[in-house]
Structure formats: structure tokens, C-alpha cells
Coordinates of N, CA and C in Angstrom, one line a residue:
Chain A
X48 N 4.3 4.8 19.8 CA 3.5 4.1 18.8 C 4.2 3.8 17.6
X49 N 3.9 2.9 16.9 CA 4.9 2.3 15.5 C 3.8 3.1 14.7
X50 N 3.1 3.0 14.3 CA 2.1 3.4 13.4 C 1.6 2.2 12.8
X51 N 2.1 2.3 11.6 CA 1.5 1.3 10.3 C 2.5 0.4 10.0
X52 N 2.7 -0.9 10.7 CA 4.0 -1.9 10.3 C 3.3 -3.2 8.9
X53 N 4.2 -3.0 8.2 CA 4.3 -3.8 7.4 C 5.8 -4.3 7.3
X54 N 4.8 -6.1 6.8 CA 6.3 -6.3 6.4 C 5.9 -7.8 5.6
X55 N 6.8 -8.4 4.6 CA 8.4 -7.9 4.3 C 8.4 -6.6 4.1
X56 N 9.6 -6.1 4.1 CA 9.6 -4.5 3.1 C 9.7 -4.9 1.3
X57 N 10.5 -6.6 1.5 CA 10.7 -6.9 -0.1 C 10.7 -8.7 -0.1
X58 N 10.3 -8.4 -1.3 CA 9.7 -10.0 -2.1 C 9.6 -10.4 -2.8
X59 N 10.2 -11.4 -3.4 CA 10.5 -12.1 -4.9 C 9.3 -13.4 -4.8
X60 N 8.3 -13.9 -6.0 CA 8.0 -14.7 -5.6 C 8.1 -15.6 -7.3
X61 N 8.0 -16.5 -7.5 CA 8.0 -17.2 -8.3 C 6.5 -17.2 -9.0
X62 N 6.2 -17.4 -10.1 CA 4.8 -16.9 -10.6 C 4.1 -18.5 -10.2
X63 N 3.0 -18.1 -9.3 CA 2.2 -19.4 -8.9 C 2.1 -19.5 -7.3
X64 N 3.3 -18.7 -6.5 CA 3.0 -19.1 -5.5 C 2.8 -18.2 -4.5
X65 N 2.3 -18.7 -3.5 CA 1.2 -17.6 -2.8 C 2.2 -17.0 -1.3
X66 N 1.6 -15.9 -1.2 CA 2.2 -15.4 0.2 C 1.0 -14.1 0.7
X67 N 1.8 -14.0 2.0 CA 0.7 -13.1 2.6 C 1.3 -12.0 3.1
X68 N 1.3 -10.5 2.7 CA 1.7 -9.8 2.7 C 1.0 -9.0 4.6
X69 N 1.6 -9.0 5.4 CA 1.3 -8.6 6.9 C 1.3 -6.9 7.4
X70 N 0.0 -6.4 7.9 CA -0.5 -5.0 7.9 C -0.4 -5.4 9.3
X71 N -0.3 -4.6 10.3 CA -0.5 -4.2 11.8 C -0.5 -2.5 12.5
X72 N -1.8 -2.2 13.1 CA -1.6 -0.6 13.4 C -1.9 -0.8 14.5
X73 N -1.3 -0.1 15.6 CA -1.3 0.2 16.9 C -1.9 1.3 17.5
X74 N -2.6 2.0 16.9 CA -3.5 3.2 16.6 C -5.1 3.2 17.1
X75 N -5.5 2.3 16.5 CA -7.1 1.4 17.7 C -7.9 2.4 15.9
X76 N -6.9 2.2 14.9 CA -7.9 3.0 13.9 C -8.8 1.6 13.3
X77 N -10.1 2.2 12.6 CA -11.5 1.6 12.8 C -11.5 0.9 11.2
X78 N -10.5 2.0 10.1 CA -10.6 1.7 8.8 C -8.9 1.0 8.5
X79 N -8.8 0.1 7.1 CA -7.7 -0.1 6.7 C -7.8 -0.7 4.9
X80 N -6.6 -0.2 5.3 CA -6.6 -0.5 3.3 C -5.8 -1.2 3.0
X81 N -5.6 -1.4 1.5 CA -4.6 -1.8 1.2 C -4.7 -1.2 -0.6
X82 N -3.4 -0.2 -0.8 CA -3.1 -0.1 -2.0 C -2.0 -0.6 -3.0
X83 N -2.4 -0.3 -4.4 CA -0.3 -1.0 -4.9 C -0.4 -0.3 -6.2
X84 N 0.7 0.4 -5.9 CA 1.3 1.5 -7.0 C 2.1 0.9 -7.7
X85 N 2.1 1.5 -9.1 CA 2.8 1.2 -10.0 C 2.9 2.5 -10.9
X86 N 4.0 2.6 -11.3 CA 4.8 4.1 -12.0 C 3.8 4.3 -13.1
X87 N 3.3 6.0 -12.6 CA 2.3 6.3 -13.3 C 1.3 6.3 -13.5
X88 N 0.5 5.5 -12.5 CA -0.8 4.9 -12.4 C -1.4 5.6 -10.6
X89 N -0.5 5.8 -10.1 CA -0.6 6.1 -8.8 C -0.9 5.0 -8.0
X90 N -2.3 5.6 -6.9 CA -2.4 4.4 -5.3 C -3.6 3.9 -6.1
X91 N -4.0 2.4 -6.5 CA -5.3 1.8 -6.4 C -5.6 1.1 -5.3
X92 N -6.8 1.1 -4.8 CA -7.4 0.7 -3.7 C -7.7 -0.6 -4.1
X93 N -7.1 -2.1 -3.5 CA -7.1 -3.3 -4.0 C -8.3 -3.7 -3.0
X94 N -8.7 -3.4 -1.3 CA -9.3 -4.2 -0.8 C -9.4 -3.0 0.5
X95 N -10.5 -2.8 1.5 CA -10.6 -2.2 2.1 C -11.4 -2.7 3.5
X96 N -11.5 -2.2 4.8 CA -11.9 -3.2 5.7 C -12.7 -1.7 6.8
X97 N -14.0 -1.7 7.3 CA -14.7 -0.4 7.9 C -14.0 -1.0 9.7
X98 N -14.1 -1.9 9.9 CA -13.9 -2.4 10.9 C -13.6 -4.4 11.1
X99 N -13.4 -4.5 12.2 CA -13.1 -6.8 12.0 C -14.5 -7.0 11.9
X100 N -14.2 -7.8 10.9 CA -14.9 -8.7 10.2 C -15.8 -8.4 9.2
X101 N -15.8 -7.1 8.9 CA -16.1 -6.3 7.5 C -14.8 -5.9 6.4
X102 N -15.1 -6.5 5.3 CA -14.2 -6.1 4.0 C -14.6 -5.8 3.4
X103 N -14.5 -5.0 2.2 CA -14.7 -5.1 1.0 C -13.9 -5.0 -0.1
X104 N -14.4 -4.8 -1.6 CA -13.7 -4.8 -2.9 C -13.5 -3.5 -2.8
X105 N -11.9 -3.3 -3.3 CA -11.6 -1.8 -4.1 C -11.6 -1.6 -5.5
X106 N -10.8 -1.1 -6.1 CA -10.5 -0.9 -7.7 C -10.6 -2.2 -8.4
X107 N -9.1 -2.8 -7.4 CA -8.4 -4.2 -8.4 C -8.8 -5.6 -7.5
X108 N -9.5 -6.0 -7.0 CA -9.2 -7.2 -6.1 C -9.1 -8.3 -6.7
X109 N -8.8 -8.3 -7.9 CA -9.1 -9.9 -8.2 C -7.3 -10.0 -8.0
X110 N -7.3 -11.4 -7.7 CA -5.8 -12.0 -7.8 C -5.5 -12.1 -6.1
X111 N -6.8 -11.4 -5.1 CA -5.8 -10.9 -3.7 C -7.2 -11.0 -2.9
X112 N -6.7 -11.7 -1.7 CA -7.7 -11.9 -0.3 C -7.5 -11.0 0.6
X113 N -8.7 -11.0 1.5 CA -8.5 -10.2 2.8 C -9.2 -10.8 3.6
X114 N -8.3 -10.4 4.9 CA -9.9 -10.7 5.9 C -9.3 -9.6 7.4
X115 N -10.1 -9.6 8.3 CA -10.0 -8.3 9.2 C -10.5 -9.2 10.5
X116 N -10.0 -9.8 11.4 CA -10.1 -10.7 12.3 C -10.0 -10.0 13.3
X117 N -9.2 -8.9 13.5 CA -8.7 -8.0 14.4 C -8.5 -6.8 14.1
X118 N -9.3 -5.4 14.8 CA -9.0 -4.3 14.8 C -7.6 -4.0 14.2
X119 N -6.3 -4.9 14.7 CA -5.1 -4.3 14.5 C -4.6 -5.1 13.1
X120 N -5.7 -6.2 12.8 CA -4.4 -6.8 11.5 C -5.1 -6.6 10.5
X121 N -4.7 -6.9 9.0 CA -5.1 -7.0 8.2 C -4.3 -7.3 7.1
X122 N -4.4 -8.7 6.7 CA -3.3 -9.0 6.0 C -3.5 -8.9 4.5
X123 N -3.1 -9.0 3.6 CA -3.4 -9.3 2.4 C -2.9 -10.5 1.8
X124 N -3.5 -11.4 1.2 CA -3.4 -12.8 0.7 C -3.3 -12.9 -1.0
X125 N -2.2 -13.1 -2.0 CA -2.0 -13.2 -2.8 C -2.2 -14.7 -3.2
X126 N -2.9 -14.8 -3.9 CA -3.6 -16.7 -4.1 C -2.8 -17.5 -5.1
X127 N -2.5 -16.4 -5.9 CA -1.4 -17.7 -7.5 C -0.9 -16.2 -7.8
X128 N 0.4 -15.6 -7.1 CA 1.7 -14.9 -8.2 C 1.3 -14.7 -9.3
X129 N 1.5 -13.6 -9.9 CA 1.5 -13.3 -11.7 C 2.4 -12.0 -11.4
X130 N 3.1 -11.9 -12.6 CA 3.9 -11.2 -13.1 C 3.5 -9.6 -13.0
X131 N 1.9 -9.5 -13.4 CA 1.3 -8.6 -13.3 C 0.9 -7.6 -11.5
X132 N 1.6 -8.6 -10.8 CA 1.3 -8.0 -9.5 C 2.4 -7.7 -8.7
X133 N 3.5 -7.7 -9.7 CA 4.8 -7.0 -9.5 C 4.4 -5.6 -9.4
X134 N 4.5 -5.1 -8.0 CA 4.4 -3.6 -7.6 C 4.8 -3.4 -6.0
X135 N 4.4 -2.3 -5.8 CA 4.8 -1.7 -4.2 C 3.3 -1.8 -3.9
X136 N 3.4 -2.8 -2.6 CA 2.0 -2.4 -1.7 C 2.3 -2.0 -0.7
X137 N 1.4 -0.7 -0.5 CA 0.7 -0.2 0.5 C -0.2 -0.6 1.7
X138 N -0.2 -0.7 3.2 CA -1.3 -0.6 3.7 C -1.5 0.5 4.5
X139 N -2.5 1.1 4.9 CA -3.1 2.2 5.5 C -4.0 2.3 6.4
X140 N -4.2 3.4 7.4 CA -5.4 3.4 8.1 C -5.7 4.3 8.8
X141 N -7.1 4.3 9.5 CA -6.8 5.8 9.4 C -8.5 5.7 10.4
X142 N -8.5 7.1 11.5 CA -9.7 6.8 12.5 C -11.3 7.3 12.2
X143 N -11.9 6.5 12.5 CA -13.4 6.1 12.0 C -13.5 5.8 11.0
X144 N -15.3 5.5 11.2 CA -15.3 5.1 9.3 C -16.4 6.0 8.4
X145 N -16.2 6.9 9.2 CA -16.8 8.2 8.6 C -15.3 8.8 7.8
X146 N -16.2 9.0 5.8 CA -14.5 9.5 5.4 C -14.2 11.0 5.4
X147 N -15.0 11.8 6.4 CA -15.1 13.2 6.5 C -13.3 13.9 7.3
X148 N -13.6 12.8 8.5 CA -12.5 13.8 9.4 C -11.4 13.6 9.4
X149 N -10.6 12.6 8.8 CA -9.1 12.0 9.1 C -8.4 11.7 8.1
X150 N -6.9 11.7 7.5 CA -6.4 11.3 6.9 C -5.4 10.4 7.0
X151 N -5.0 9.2 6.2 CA -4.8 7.9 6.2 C -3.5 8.0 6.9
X152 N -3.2 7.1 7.5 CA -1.6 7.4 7.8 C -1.1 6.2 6.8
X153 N -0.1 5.6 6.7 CA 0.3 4.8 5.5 C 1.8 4.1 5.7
X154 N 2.0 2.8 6.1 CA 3.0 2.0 6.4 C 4.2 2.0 5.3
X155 N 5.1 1.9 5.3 CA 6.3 2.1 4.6 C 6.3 1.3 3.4
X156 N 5.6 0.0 3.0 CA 5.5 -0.2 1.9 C 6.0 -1.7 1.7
X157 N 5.8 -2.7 0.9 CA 5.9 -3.7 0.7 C 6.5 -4.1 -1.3
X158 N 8.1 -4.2 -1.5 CA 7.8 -3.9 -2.7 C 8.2 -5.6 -3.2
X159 N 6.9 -6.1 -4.0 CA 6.9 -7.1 -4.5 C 7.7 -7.4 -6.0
X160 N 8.0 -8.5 -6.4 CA 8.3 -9.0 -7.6 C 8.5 -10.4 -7.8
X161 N 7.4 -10.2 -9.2 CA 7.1 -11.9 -9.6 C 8.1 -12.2 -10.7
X162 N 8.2 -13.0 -10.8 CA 9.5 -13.6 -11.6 C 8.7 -15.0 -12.5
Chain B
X413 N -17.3 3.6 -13.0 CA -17.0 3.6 -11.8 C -15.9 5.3 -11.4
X414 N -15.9 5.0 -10.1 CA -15.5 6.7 -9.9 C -13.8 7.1 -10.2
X415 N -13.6 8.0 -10.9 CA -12.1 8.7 -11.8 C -11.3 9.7 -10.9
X416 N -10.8 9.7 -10.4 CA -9.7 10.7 -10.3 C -8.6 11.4 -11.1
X417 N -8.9 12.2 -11.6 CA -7.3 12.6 -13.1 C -6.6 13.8 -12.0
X418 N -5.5 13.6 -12.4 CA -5.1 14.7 -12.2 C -3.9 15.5 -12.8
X419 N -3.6 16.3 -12.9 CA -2.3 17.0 -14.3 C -1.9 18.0 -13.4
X420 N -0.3 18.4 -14.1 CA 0.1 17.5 -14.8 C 0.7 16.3 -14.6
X421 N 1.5 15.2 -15.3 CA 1.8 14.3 -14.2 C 3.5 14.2 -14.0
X422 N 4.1 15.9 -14.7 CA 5.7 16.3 -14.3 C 5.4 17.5 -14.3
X423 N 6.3 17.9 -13.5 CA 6.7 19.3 -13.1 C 7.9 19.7 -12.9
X424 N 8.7 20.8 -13.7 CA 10.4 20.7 -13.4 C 10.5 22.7 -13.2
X425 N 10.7 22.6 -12.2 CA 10.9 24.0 -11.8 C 12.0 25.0 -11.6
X426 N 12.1 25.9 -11.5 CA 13.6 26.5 -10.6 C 13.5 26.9 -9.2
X427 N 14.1 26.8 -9.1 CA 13.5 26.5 -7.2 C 13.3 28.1 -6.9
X428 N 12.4 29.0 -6.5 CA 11.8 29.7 -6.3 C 10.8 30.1 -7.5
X429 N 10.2 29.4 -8.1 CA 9.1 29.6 -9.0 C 8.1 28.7 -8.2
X430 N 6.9 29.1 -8.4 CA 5.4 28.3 -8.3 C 5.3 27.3 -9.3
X431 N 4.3 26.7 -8.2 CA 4.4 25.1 -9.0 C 2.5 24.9 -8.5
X432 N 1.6 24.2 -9.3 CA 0.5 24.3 -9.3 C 0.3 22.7 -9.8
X433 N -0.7 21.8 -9.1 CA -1.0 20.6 -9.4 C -2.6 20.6 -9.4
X434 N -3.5 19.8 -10.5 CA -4.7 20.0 -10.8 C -5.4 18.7 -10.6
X435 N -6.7 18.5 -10.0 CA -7.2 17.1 -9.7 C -8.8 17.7 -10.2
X436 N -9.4 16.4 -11.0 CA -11.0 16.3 -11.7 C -11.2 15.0 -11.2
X437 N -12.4 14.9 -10.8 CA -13.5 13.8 -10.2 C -14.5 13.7 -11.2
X438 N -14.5 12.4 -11.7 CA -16.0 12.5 -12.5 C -17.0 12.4 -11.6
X439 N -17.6 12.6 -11.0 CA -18.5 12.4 -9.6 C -18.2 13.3 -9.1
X440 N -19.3 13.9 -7.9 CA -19.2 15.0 -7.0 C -18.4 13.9 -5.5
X441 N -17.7 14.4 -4.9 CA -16.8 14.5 -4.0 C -17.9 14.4 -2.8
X442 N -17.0 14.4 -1.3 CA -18.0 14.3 -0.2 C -16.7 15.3 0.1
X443 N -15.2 14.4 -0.1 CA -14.1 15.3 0.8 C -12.9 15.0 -0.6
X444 N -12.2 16.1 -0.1 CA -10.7 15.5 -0.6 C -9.6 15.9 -0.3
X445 N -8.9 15.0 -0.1 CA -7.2 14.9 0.4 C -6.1 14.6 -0.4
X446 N -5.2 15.7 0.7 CA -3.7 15.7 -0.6 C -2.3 15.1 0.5
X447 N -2.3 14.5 -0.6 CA -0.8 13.3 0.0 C 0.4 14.4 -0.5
X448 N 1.4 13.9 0.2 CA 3.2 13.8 -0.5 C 3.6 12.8 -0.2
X449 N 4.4 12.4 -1.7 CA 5.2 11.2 -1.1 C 6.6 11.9 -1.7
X450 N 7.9 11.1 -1.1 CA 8.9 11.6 -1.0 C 9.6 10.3 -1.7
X451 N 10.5 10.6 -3.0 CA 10.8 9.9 -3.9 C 11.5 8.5 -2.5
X452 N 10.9 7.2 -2.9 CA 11.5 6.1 -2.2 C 10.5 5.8 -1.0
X453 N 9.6 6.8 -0.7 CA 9.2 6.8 0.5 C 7.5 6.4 0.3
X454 N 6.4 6.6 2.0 CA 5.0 6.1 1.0 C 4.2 7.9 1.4
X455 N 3.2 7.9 1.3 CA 2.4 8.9 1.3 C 2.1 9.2 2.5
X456 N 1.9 10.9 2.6 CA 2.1 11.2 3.7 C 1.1 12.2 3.6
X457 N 0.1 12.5 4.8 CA -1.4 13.2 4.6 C -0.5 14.3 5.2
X458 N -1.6 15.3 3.9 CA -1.0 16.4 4.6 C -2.4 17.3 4.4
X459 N -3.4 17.8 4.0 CA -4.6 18.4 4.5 C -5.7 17.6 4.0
X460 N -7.1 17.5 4.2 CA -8.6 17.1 4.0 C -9.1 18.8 3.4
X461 N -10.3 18.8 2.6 CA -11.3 19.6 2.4 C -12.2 18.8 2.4
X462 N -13.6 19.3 2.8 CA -14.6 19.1 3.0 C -16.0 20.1 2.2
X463 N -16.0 21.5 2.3 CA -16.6 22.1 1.7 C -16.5 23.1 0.6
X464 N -17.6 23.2 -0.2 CA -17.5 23.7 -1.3 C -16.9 24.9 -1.3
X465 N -16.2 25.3 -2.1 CA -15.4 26.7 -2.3 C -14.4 26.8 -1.3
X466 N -14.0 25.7 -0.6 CA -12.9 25.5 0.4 C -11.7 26.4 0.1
X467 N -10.6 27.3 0.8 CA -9.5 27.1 0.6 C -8.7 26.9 2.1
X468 N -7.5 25.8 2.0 CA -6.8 26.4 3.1 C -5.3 26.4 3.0
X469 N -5.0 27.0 3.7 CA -3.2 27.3 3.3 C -2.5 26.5 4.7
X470 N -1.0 26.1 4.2 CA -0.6 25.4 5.3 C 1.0 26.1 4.5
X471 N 1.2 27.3 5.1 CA 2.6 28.1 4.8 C 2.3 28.6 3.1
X472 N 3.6 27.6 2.5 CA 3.6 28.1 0.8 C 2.7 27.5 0.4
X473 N 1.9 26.6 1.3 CA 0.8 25.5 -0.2 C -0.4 25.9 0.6
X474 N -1.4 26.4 -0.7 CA -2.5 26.6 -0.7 C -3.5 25.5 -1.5
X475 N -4.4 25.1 -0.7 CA -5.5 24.4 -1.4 C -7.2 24.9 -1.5
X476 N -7.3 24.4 -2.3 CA -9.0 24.9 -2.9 C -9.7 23.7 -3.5
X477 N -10.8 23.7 -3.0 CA -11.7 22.5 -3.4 C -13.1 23.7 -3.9
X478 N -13.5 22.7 -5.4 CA -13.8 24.0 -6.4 C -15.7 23.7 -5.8
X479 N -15.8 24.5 -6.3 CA -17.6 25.2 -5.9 C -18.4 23.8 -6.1
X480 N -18.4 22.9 -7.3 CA -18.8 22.1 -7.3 C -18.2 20.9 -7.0
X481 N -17.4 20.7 -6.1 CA -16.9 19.7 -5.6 C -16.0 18.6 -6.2
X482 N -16.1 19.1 -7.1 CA -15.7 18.2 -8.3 C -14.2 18.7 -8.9
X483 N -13.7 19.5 -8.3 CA -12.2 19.2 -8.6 C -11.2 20.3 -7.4
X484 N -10.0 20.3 -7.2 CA -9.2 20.9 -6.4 C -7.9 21.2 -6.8
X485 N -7.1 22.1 -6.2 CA -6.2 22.3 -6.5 C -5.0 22.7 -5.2
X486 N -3.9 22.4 -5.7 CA -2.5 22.3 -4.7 C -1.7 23.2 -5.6
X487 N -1.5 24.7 -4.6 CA -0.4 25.4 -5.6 C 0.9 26.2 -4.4
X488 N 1.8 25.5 -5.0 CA 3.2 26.4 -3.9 C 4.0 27.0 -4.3
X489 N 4.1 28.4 -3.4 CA 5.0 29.4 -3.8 C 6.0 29.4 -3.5
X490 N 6.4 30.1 -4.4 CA 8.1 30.1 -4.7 C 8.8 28.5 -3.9
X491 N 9.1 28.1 -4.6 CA 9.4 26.3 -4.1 C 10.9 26.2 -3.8
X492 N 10.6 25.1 -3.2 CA 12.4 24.8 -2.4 C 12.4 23.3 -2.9
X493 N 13.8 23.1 -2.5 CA 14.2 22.0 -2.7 C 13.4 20.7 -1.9
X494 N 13.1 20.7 -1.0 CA 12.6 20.2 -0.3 C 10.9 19.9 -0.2
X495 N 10.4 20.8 -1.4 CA 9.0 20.2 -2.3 C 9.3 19.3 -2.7
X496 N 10.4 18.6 -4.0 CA 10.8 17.9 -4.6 C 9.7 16.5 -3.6
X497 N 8.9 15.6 -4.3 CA 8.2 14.5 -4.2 C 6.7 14.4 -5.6
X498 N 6.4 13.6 -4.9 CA 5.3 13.4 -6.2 C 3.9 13.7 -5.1
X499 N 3.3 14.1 -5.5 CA 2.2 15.0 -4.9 C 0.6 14.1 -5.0
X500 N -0.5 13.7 -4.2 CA -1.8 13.1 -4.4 C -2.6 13.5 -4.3
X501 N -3.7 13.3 -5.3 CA -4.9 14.1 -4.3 C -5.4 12.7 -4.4
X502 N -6.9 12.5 -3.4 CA -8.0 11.7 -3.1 C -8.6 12.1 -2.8
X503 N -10.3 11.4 -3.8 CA -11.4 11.9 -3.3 C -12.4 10.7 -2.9
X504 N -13.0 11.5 -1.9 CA -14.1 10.3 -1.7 C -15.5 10.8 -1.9
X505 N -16.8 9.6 -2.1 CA -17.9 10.0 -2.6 C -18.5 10.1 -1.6
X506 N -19.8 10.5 -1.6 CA -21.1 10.6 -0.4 C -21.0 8.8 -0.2
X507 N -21.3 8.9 1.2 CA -21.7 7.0 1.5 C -21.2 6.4 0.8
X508 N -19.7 6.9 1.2 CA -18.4 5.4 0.7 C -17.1 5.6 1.3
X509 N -16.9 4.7 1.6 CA -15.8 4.4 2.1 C -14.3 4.5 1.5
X510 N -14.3 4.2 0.3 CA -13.5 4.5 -0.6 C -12.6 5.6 -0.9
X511 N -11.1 5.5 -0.9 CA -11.2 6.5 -1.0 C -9.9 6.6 -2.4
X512 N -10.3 7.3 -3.4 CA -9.8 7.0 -4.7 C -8.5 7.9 -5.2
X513 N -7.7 7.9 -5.3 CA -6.1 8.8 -5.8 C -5.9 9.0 -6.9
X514 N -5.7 10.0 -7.6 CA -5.4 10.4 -8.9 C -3.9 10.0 -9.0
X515 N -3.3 10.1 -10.4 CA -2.5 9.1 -10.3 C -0.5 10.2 -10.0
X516 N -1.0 11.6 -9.9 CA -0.3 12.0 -8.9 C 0.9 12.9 -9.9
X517 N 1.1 14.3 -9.2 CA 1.7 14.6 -9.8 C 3.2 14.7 -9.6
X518 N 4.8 15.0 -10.4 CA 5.4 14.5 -9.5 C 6.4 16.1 -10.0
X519 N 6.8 16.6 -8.8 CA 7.6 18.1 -8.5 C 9.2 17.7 -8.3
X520 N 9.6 18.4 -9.8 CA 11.2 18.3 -9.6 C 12.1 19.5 -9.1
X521 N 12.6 20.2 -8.4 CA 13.4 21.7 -8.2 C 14.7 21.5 -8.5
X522 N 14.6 22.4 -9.5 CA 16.3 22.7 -9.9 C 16.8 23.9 -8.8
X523 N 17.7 23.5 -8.3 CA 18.6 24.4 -7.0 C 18.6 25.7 -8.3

């Protein structure tokens, strides 16, 4: 099993333009996330998915899309670059969608920068 | 909306001293979980609590989720080099999905 693939692992983007940051779990897990850390602040929860075709809002979602088409994907969509969204994203996931029994497992990371 | 704090947010030790990391919920809890991450690397689950007055040990690190659910603690004895990372907790609420990180504390060992 791969676990939690993400990728790019890195990204420069120019402020304004859009990209889509790619989550995939091989796991058949039911929940997925997406966080993005920045020094000192820790993991905020930007956007979160119970199962395809259910999303929702985390902490921060403005500036960032989701959608859950498939148990295994979930991408994250960045709409217009800002400077401000220079950070490391995380996606994660983790089995059921009960948050009692399991803990997240967590893909190696995605570290962006807007210019 | 729902807080996770947690303190301190450095720790610089000598490597066989205890090291103790502290997490507050403004809100009562349903569960909560403690990460490591490993300087460069992403988070890595390492136990869940679920009930009040919890404790459970996994070797040198013991955890406790406090009577009112509303805060926990990660404490390791006599520490190695090999604690060295930045440490998470996360809590989640009754009927949510969410699940929220304090903003983490981070363990240095001087050999």
C-alpha cells in the first residue's frame, strides 16, 4: 500500500494563478482532509470530505476548492495565488467517519510558494 | 469557534530529563489525539483518548485526558535523542467531524 500520495512535493506559483494540489489514498478510508501549516500556528483544517461527494468547510477555506468524486481522490483547488498561501499542505485520511476510533495517517506534504 | 492551545511551544532538554507538553480545548472534547512530527517530515499518529480521566502509556510517553475532557497531557521520561520532533495534540467535538490541532509543541535534546 502507498498510503497517502501527494504530489507535487513543491511549487512556486506566481500570485494569480491557479493549480491543483493532488491527494490519493489506497486505503478504501471513508474521511480526508486537507491541512496547511505554517511556523507556529500548527495544522489548520482548510477543507474536509466524510465520504464522495460530501465536503465541507474547515478553519481557513476561503481562497481553496474541494471536491470528493472518488473515495480515493481529493484534490485541492487553489483559485487566484496569494502570497498569503505560501505554506506546507497536508492531506490526510483516516477510516470511518465516526471521529472516535482511528487516527489520521498523513501524506508527506506539499510545500507551496507564492511569489 | 472551537480552540486548541497548547504550551509550551519550545522545549530544550538534556537528554535524560522529562519533558511534559500541555493541550486546553475551549469546548469539551469527544476524543483526542497526539501526533509527532519529525523536523522536515508530516505527522504521525501515535495514540487517541476517548474517556474521561484516560491515561495510557506507550513505553516512556504517558498520556492523560483530564476528567473534564477539556484538556490532556503528553509527558516522557528521561528523553532520547530520538524524541527530538515537534509534538500535536487534536481534539474533536461531539457530532463533528473536525478534527482541530493545537499549534504544537516542539522537543529539542541536547546529547
Amino acid at each position: 500500500n502507498a498510503g497517502v500520495t501527494q504530489t507535487p512535493k513543491f511549487q512556486v506559483l506566481k500570485t494569480g494563478q491557479s493549480m491543483t494540489l493532488q491527494c490519493a489514498q489506497d486505503m478504501n478510508h471513508e474521511y480526508m482532509s486537507w491541512y496547511r501549516q505554517d511556523p507556529g500556528m500548527g495544522l489548520r483544517l482548510i477543507h474536509y470530505s466524510v465520504g464522495a461527494g460530501i465536503t465541507d468547510q474547515g478553519e481557513v477555506p476561503n481562497g481553496y476548492n474541494v471536491s470528493r468524486s472518488t473515495t480515493e481522490d481529493f484534490p485541492l483547488r487553489l483559485l487566484s495565488a496569494a502570497p498569503s498561501q505560501t505554506s506546507v499542505y497536508f492531506c490526510a485520511s483516516r477510516r470511518g467517519n465516526q471521529p472516535h476510533n482511528y487516527g489520521y495517517t498523513f501524506g508527506s506534504g506539499t510545500r507551496l510558494t507564492v511569489v | 469557534g472551537q480552540q486548541v492551545m497548547q504550551i509550551p511551544q519550545y522545549q530544550h532538554v538534556q537528554e535524560g530529563e522529562d519533558f511534559t507538553t500541555y493541550c486546553n480545548s475551549s469546548t469539551t472534547l469527544s476524543n483526542i489525539q497526539w501526533y509527532k512530527q519529525r523536523p522536515g517530515g508530516h505527522p504521525v499518529f501515535l495514540i487517541q483518548l476517548v474517556k474521561s480521566g484516560e491515561v495510557k502509556k506507550q513505553k516512556r510517553l504517558t498520556f492523560q485526558f483530564g476528567e473534564a475532557k477539556k484538556n490532556s497531557s503528553l509527558h516522557i521520561t528521561a528523553t532520547q535523542t530520538t524524541d527530538v520532533g515537534t509534538y500535536f495534540c487534536a481534539g474533536a467535538m461531539d457530532s463533528s467531524y473536525k478534527l482541530i490541532f493545537g499549534s504544537g509543541t516542539r522537543l529539542l535534546v541536547r546529547p
